[in-house]
């Protein structure tokens, strides 16, 4: 956008005009799933252990979630998508996160925690940015706890900044991949991995184990992991491109990449097999208390790397405002 153009006035798309598709996900026995994951992860990590545990209080560092747990009617939400970002961004794809619980038929008497990865509300900085969504909303649509952060770049140098969103800002642009739950403690998968020996990143490794062992099922996991040691490669989206981006190479050239020191805490969503909803099958954004943030790609220090993760198994996947015309550009 040229500097002379005024910022467009944007209002969120009214909830009643958003399409919503809800499908059940396969929920294997948790103990069996833990043992399948533990065996499978040993192809990617020298040490891997997966158990079923009551998650610790995830409001504490380094997780800092807006509610203590990941349980209670857990759902994967896939909102919008890359076809609204490329080849040219559609700024009118603007959503109010407070609409989502009702849209996906969440319990009307329980607060809902939403965590995950998406694009920041463009209006907040009059600029595109990454969003680490982390918000607890009560059934009346009031924000009970706002821990969402956004990461933005600067155009004239190679720096970035992470900003805490205020309670009054609860919108998002273009795309988001979220775990919604009642934020209660309960049984989750606790995963520890150390020393990466395979080519895949942590989340892809998890997803591939599920695809291999449950080839006909869609299993959805959402939660949080911390890269405890080593370094992580991330990207931060700069301002929306004024030139059409039509290939993965052009998208890569547009994105700004950074290498960040651990610890790095990610909010993470994955679905093993897309049940025909044009999903982004994995997406994780992270932050730490030193002012870093962005989209997780992989650790760059496989020998030193250690992961600790807590994931909830989702009951449903909910596709909101699925693009009619789709493509596969920029989903990495
Ligand atoms: Zn991302």
Coordinates of C-alpha atoms and ligand atoms in Angstrom, one line a residue:
X1 CA 0.0 0.0 0.0
X2 CA 1.3 3.5 -0.8
X3 CA 1.6 5.8 2.2
X4 CA -0.9 8.2 0.7
X5 CA -3.8 5.7 0.7
X6 CA -6.0 6.0 3.8
X7 CA -6.4 2.9 6.0
X8 CA -9.7 1.2 5.1
X9 CA -12.4 1.1 7.7
X10 CA -13.0 -2.5 8.7
X11 CA -15.7 -4.1 10.7
X12 CA -15.7 -7.8 11.5
X13 CA -17.8 -10.1 9.2
X14 CA -21.2 -10.6 11.0
X15 CA -21.2 -14.0 12.7
X16 CA -24.5 -15.0 11.0
X17 CA -23.0 -14.6 7.5
X18 CA -20.0 -16.9 8.2
X19 CA -20.1 -20.5 7.0
X20 CA -19.5 -23.2 9.6
X21 CA -18.8 -26.9 9.1
X22 CA -18.4 -29.1 12.2
X23 CA -17.1 -32.7 11.9
X24 CA -16.4 -35.2 14.7
X25 CA -12.7 -36.3 15.0
X26 CA -11.5 -39.8 15.9
X27 CA -10.6 -40.1 19.6
X28 CA -8.4 -43.1 20.3
X29 CA -8.0 -44.4 23.8
X30 CA -5.5 -42.0 25.4
X31 CA -3.2 -44.6 26.9
X32 CA -3.0 -46.4 23.6
X33 CA -2.4 -43.2 21.7
X34 CA 0.4 -42.2 24.1
X35 CA 2.2 -45.5 23.5
X36 CA 1.7 -45.2 19.7
X37 CA 3.2 -41.7 19.8
X38 CA 6.1 -42.7 22.0
X39 CA 7.1 -45.5 19.7
X40 CA 6.7 -43.3 16.6
X41 CA 8.5 -40.3 17.9
X42 CA 11.7 -42.4 18.4
X43 CA 12.2 -42.2 14.7
X44 CA 12.7 -38.5 15.0
X45 CA 14.2 -38.1 18.5
X46 CA 16.9 -40.1 20.3
X47 CA 14.8 -39.9 23.4
X48 CA 11.0 -39.7 23.5
X49 CA 8.4 -40.3 26.2
X50 CA 4.7 -39.8 26.0
X51 CA 2.3 -40.4 29.0
X52 CA -1.2 -39.5 30.0
X53 CA -1.2 -36.9 32.8
X54 CA -3.3 -34.2 34.3
X55 CA -1.7 -31.2 32.9
X56 CA 0.1 -28.9 35.3
X57 CA -1.3 -25.4 35.9
X58 CA -0.6 -24.0 32.4
X59 CA -1.2 -20.4 33.5
X60 CA 2.3 -20.6 35.0
X61 CA 5.5 -19.8 33.1
X62 CA 6.7 -20.8 30.5
X63 CA 3.2 -21.5 29.1
X64 CA 1.3 -18.5 30.5
X65 CA -2.1 -19.6 29.1
X66 CA -5.2 -17.6 29.9
X67 CA -6.7 -20.7 31.7
X68 CA -5.1 -23.6 33.6
X69 CA -6.0 -26.5 31.3
X70 CA -6.7 -27.7 27.8
X71 CA -9.8 -29.8 28.5
X72 CA -13.6 -29.6 28.2
X73 CA -15.2 -30.1 24.8
X74 CA -11.9 -29.5 23.0
X75 CA -12.3 -28.4 19.4
X76 CA -10.0 -27.5 16.6
X77 CA -11.0 -24.3 14.8
X78 CA -9.7 -23.5 11.3
X79 CA -10.8 -20.0 10.3
X80 CA -10.3 -18.5 6.9
X81 CA -7.1 -19.6 5.2
X82 CA -4.1 -18.9 3.0
X83 CA -6.3 -18.3 0.0
X84 CA -7.4 -15.1 1.7
X85 CA -3.7 -14.1 2.1
X86 CA -2.3 -15.1 -1.4
X87 CA -2.0 -14.1 -4.1
X88 CA -3.3 -10.8 -2.7
X89 CA -4.6 -10.3 0.9
X90 CA -8.3 -9.8 1.4
X91 CA -8.5 -7.2 4.2
X92 CA -12.2 -7.6 4.5
X93 CA -11.6 -11.1 5.9
X94 CA -11.8 -9.8 9.4
X95 CA -13.3 -11.7 12.3
X96 CA -14.3 -11.2 15.9
X97 CA -12.9 -14.0 18.0
X98 CA -15.7 -13.5 20.6
X99 CA -18.2 -14.8 17.9
X100 CA -16.5 -18.2 17.7
X101 CA -17.8 -20.1 20.8
X102 CA -21.4 -19.6 19.7
X103 CA -20.6 -20.3 16.1
X104 CA -19.2 -23.7 16.9
X105 CA -21.9 -24.5 19.5
X106 CA -19.7 -24.4 22.5
X107 CA -21.4 -24.9 25.9
X108 CA -23.3 -21.7 26.6
X109 CA -22.6 -21.8 30.4
X110 CA -18.8 -22.2 30.3
X111 CA -16.0 -19.9 29.5
X112 CA -13.9 -20.8 26.4
X113 CA -10.1 -20.7 26.1
X114 CA -8.8 -20.2 22.6
X115 CA -5.1 -20.7 21.9
X116 CA -3.2 -21.0 18.6
X117 CA -1.7 -19.4 15.6
X118 CA -3.1 -16.8 13.2
X119 CA -2.9 -13.4 11.7
X120 CA -3.2 -10.3 13.9
X121 CA -6.2 -7.9 13.4
X122 CA -4.9 -5.6 10.7
X123 CA -6.5 -2.6 12.2
X124 CA -4.6 -2.8 15.5
X125 CA -1.3 -1.5 14.0
X126 CA -2.7 -0.6 10.6
X127 CA -0.4 -3.4 9.6
X128 CA -0.1 -7.2 9.2
X129 CA 1.5 -9.2 12.1
X130 CA 1.7 -12.7 13.5
X131 CA -0.7 -13.5 16.3
X132 CA -0.2 -15.9 19.3
X133 CA -3.9 -16.2 20.3
X134 CA -4.4 -16.9 24.0
X135 CA -7.7 -15.6 25.3
X136 CA -10.4 -16.7 27.7
X137 CA -13.9 -15.5 26.9
X138 CA -17.0 -15.9 29.1
X139 CA -20.4 -17.1 27.7
X140 CA -21.6 -13.5 27.5
X141 CA -18.7 -12.6 25.3
X142 CA -16.7 -10.8 27.9
X143 CA -12.9 -11.2 27.8
X144 CA -12.0 -12.8 31.1
X145 CA -8.2 -13.0 30.4
X146 CA -6.3 -11.7 27.5
X147 CA -2.7 -13.1 27.1
X148 CA -2.6 -12.8 23.3
X149 CA 0.7 -11.5 21.8
X150 CA 1.4 -10.2 18.3
X151 CA 4.8 -10.1 16.6
X152 CA 5.4 -7.4 13.9
X153 CA 8.4 -6.4 11.8
X154 CA 9.7 -3.0 10.8
X155 CA 10.1 -2.1 7.2
X156 CA 13.4 -0.2 7.4
X157 CA 15.5 -2.6 9.5
X158 CA 15.6 -6.3 10.3
X159 CA 14.0 -5.9 13.7
X160 CA 10.8 -7.0 15.2
X161 CA 8.7 -6.3 18.3
X162 CA 6.2 -8.4 20.3
X163 CA 3.2 -6.6 21.8
X164 CA 0.6 -7.8 24.3
X165 CA -2.9 -7.2 23.0
X166 CA -5.2 -5.3 25.4
X167 CA -8.5 -6.9 26.6
X168 CA -10.4 -4.6 24.3
X169 CA -8.8 -6.1 21.1
X170 CA -10.3 -9.5 20.3
X171 CA -10.4 -9.6 16.5
X172 CA -8.2 -11.3 13.9
X173 CA -7.5 -11.1 10.2
X174 CA -7.5 -13.6 7.3
X175 CA -6.6 -16.9 9.0
X176 CA -6.3 -18.7 12.3
X177 CA -5.8 -22.2 13.7
X178 CA -7.1 -22.6 17.2
X179 CA -7.8 -25.0 20.0
X180 CA -11.0 -24.1 21.8
X181 CA -11.7 -25.7 25.2
X182 CA -13.2 -24.9 28.5
X183 CA -9.6 -24.4 29.8
X184 CA -10.1 -26.9 32.6
X185 CA -7.4 -29.3 33.9
X186 CA -7.9 -32.9 32.8
X187 CA -6.0 -35.8 31.2
X188 CA -3.7 -34.7 28.4
X189 CA -0.8 -36.2 26.4
X190 CA 2.5 -35.1 28.1
X191 CA 5.4 -35.4 25.6
X192 CA 9.1 -35.1 26.2
X193 CA 11.6 -35.4 23.4
X194 CA 15.3 -34.9 23.2
X195 CA 18.0 -34.7 20.5
X196 CA 16.4 -34.7 17.1
X197 CA 17.7 -37.3 14.7
X198 CA 15.1 -37.1 11.9
X199 CA 14.4 -34.4 9.3
X200 CA 10.9 -33.4 10.5
X201 CA 10.1 -30.7 13.0
X202 CA 8.4 -31.6 16.3
X203 CA 4.8 -31.0 15.1
X204 CA 5.2 -32.7 11.7
X205 CA 6.8 -35.7 13.5
X206 CA 3.8 -36.0 15.8
X207 CA 1.4 -35.6 12.9
X208 CA 3.2 -38.2 10.7
X209 CA 3.1 -40.8 13.5
X210 CA -0.7 -40.3 13.7
X211 CA -1.1 -40.6 9.9
X212 CA 1.0 -43.8 9.8
X213 CA -0.8 -45.5 12.6
X214 CA -4.3 -44.2 12.0
X215 CA -4.3 -43.8 8.2
X216 CA -8.1 -43.6 7.7
X217 CA -8.9 -41.4 10.8
X218 CA -8.7 -37.7 11.4
X219 CA -7.2 -37.0 14.9
X220 CA -6.9 -33.5 16.1
X221 CA -4.4 -32.3 18.8
X222 CA -4.1 -28.9 20.3
X223 CA -2.0 -27.6 23.1
X224 CA 1.3 -26.0 23.9
X225 CA 5.0 -27.0 23.8
X226 CA 8.2 -25.4 24.9
X227 CA 11.5 -25.7 23.1
X228 CA 13.6 -25.8 26.2
X229 CA 17.1 -25.7 24.7
X230 CA 18.9 -24.7 21.5
X231 CA 17.6 -22.4 18.8
X232 CA 14.4 -22.2 16.7
X233 CA 13.8 -20.8 13.2
X234 CA 10.7 -18.7 13.0
X235 CA 9.1 -16.3 10.5
X236 CA 7.2 -13.1 11.0
X237 CA 4.9 -11.8 8.3
X238 CA 5.7 -8.2 7.2
X239 CA 3.0 -5.8 6.0
X240 CA 0.7 -7.4 3.4
X241 CA 2.3 -7.6 0.0
X242 CA 1.1 -5.2 -2.7
X243 CA 2.4 -7.5 -5.4
X244 CA 0.6 -10.8 -6.0
X245 CA 2.4 -13.8 -4.4
X246 CA 1.7 -16.8 -6.5
X247 CA 4.4 -19.4 -5.5
X248 CA 5.9 -20.7 -2.3
X249 CA 9.2 -19.2 -3.4
X250 CA 7.6 -15.7 -3.6
X251 CA 6.0 -16.2 -0.2
X252 CA 9.3 -17.2 1.3
X253 CA 10.9 -14.2 -0.2
X254 CA 8.2 -12.0 1.4
X255 CA 8.4 -13.5 4.9
X256 CA 11.0 -12.3 7.4
X257 CA 13.0 -15.2 9.0
X258 CA 14.7 -15.1 12.4
X259 CA 16.6 -17.6 14.6
X260 CA 15.5 -17.4 18.2
X261 CA 17.2 -18.7 21.4
X262 CA 15.2 -21.1 23.6
X263 CA 13.1 -21.2 25.6
X264 CA 10.4 -20.7 23.1
X265 CA 6.8 -21.5 24.0
X266 CA 4.4 -22.4 21.2
X267 CA 0.6 -22.6 20.9
X268 CA 0.0 -25.5 18.5
X269 CA -2.7 -27.2 16.5
X270 CA -2.6 -30.2 14.2
X271 CA -5.0 -32.5 12.4
X272 CA -3.6 -35.8 11.2
X273 CA -5.7 -36.3 8.0
X274 CA -7.8 -33.5 6.5
X275 CA -11.4 -34.9 6.5
X276 CA -12.2 -32.9 3.3
X277 CA -12.4 -29.4 4.9
X278 CA -9.4 -27.8 3.2
X279 CA -7.6 -27.5 6.5
X280 CA -4.2 -26.2 7.3
X281 CA -3.1 -29.4 9.0
X282 CA -0.5 -28.0 11.4
X283 CA 0.2 -24.5 12.7
X284 CA 2.2 -23.3 15.7
X285 CA 3.1 -19.8 16.9
X286 CA 5.4 -19.0 19.8
X287 CA 6.8 -16.5 22.2
X288 CA 9.1 -16.1 25.2
X289 CA 9.7 -13.6 28.0
X290 CA 12.6 -11.9 26.1
X291 CA 10.4 -10.3 23.5
X292 CA 10.6 -12.9 20.8
X293 CA 7.7 -14.3 18.8
X294 CA 6.5 -15.7 15.5
X295 CA 5.6 -18.8 13.4
X296 CA 7.5 -21.9 14.4
X297 CA 9.3 -23.7 11.6
X298 CA 11.8 -26.1 13.3
X299 CA 14.7 -26.2 15.7
X300 CA 18.1 -25.4 14.1
X301 CA 20.1 -27.2 16.8
X302 CA 19.0 -30.8 16.6
X303 CA 21.8 -32.2 18.9
X304 CA 20.8 -29.8 21.8
X305 CA 17.1 -29.7 21.3
X306 CA 14.6 -30.6 23.9
X307 CA 10.8 -30.4 23.8
X308 CA 8.1 -30.5 26.5
X309 CA 4.5 -30.6 25.3
X310 CA 1.0 -30.9 26.6
X311 CA -1.7 -31.7 24.0
X312 CA -5.4 -32.3 24.3
X313 CA -7.2 -34.6 21.9
X314 CA -10.0 -32.7 20.2
X315 CA -13.6 -34.0 19.8
X316 CA -14.5 -31.9 16.8
X317 CA -13.0 -29.9 14.0
X318 CA -14.8 -26.7 13.1
X319 CA -14.2 -25.0 9.7
X320 CA -15.2 -21.4 9.7
X321 CA -15.5 -19.3 6.4
X322 CA -13.8 -22.0 4.3
X323 CA -12.5 -20.3 1.0
X324 CA -14.6 -21.4 -2.0
X325 CA -11.5 -21.1 -4.3
X326 CA -8.5 -22.7 -2.7
X327 CA -4.8 -23.5 -3.4
X328 CA -1.8 -24.9 -1.5
X329 CA 0.5 -21.8 -1.5
X330 CA 2.1 -20.8 1.8
X331 CA 0.8 -23.6 4.0
X332 CA 4.2 -24.7 5.3
Ligands
LIG1 ZN1 1.8 -18.9 11.1

